Short mmCIF file of C-alpha atoms in Angstrom, two decimals:
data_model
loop_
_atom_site.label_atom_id
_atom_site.label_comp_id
_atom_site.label_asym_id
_atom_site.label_seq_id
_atom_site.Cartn_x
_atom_site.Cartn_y
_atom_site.Cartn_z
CA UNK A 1 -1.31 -15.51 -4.24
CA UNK A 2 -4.36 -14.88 -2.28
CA UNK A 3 -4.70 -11.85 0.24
CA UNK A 4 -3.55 -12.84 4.66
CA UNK A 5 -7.10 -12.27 6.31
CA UNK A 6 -5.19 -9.41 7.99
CA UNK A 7 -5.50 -7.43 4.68
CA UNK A 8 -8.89 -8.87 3.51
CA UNK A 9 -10.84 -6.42 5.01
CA UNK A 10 -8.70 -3.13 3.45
CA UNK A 11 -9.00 -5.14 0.26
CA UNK A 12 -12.91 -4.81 0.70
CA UNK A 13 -13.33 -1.36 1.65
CA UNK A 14 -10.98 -0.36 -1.44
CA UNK A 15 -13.99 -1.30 -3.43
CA UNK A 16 -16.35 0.64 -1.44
CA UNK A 17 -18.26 3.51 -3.38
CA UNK A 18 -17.74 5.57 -0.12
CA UNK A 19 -14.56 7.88 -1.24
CA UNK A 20 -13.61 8.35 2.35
CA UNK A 21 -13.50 4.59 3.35
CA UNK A 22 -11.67 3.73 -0.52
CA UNK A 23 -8.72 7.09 1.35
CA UNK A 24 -8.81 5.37 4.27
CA UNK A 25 -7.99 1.73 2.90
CA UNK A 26 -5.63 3.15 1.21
CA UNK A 27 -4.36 5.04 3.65
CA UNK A 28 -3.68 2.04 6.06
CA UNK A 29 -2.53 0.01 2.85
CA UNK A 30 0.16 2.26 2.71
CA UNK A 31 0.80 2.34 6.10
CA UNK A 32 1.08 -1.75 6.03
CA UNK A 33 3.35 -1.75 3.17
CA UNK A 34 5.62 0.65 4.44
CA UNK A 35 6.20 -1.33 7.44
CA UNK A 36 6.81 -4.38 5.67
CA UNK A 37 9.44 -3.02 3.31
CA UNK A 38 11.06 -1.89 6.65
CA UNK A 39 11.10 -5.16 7.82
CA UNK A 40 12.39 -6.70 5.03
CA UNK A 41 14.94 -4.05 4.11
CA UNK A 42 17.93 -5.94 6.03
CA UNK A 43 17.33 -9.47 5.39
CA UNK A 44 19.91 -11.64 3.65
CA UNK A 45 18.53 -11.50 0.31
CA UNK A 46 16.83 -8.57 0.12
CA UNK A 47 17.58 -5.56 -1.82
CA UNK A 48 18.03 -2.71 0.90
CA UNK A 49 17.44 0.05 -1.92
CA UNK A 50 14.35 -1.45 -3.36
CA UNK A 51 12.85 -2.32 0.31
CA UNK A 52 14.07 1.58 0.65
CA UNK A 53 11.91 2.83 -2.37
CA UNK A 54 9.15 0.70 -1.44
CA UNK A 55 9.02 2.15 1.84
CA UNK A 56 9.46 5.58 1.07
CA UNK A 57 6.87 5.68 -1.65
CA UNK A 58 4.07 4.02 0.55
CA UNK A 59 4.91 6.83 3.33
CA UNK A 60 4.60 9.27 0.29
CA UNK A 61 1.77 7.71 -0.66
CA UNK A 62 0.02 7.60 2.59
CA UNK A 63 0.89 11.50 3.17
CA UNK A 64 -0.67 12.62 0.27
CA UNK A 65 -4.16 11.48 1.99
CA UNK A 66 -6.40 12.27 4.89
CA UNK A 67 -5.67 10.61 8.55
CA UNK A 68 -8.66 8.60 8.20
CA UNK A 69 -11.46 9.70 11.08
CA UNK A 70 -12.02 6.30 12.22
CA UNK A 71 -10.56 2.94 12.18
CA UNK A 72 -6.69 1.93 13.47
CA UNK A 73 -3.86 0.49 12.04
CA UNK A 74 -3.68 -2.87 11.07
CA UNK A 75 -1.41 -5.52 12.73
CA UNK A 76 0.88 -6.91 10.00
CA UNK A 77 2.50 -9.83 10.92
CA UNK A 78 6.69 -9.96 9.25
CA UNK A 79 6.47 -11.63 6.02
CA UNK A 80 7.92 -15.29 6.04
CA UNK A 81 10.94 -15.68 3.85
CA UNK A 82 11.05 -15.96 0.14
CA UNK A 83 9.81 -13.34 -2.71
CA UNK A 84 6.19 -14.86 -2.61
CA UNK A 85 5.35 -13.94 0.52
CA UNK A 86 5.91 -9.69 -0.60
CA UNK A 87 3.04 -10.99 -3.60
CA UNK A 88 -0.13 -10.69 -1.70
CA UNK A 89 1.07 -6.81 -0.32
CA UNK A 90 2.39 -5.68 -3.90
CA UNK A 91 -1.14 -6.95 -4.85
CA UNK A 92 -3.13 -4.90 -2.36
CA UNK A 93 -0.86 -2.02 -3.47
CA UNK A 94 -2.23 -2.38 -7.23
CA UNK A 95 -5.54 -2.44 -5.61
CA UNK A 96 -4.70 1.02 -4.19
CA UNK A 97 -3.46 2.48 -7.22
CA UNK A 98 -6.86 1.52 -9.15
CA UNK A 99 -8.82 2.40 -6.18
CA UNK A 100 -6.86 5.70 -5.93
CA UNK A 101 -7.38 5.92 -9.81
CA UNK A 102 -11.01 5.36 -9.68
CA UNK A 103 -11.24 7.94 -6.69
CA UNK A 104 -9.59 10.20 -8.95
CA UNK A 105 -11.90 10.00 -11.89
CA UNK A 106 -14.80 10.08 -9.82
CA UNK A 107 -15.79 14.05 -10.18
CA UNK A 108 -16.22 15.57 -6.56
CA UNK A 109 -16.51 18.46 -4.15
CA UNK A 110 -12.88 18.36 -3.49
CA UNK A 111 -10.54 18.88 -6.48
CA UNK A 112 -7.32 18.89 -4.09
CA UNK A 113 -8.40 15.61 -3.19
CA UNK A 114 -8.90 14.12 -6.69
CA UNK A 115 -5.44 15.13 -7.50
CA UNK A 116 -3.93 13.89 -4.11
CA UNK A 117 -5.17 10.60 -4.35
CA UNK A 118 -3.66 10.73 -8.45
CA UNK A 119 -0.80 11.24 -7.01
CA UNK A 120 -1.03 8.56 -4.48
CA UNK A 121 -2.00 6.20 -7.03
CA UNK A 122 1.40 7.36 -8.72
CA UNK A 123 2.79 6.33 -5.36
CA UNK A 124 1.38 3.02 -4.81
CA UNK A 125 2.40 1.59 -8.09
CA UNK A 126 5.95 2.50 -7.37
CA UNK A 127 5.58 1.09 -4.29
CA UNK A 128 4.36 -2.62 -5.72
CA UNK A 129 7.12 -2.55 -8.03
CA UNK A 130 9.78 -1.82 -5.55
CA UNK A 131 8.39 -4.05 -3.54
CA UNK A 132 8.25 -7.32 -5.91
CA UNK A 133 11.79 -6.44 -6.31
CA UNK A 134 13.27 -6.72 -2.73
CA UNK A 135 13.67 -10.23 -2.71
CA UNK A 136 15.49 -12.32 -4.98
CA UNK A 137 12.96 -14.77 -6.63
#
């Protein structure tokens, strides 16, 4: 399922070679996917303890990294009903976590941050799973 144009552009910059725009997609990546597991959480249908872990690991996720110095948050719209429509923002999340991983690899001037955004990777992946799960297919 392809990405809402909403989320295109965080898709993008999670491929950026710039390590401070990949934390800052991921940042607001998290940021979206925690609000749509809140939004989701109480539905009929919709596992309240997976929407739960979902949400709580993308606000893990997204504390691990820096406020990003630019930018603001994007506008996501409440997913329409049905497990497909949580697809496309478990999908971005994977994109995080090999962003994050990538980030990580990458040797830099900041170990602290290499390890942050591990751990954030650790975070997002959770996060996608939980997420898939919410919704009965």
């Amino acid at each position: 399922m392809s990405l809402p144009s909403i989320l295109k552009p965080l898709d993008e910059a999670l491929d950026s070679a710039d390590r401070s725009q990949v934390l800052a997609a991921a940042w607001e990546a998290f940021a979206a996917a925690e609000w749509v597991a809140d939004s989701v959480a109480f539905e009929e249908g919709s596992d309240e303890v997976q929407a739960l872990i979902a949400a709580q690991a993308s606000a893990a996720g997204r504390n691990l990294l820096p406020l990003p110095g630019s930018g603001h948050p994007v506008n996501v719209p409440s997913p329409p009903p049905g497990a497909d429509s949580l697809a496309p923002y478990a999908t971005l999340l994977r994109h995080v976590q090999a962003a994050l991983e990538q980030a990580a690899a990458n040797p830099g001037p900041d170990d602290g941050v290499r390890a942050a955004a591990q751990e954030a990777a650790s975070k997002a992946a959770t996060a996608a799973e939980a997420l898939l799960a919410t919704r009965e297919r």
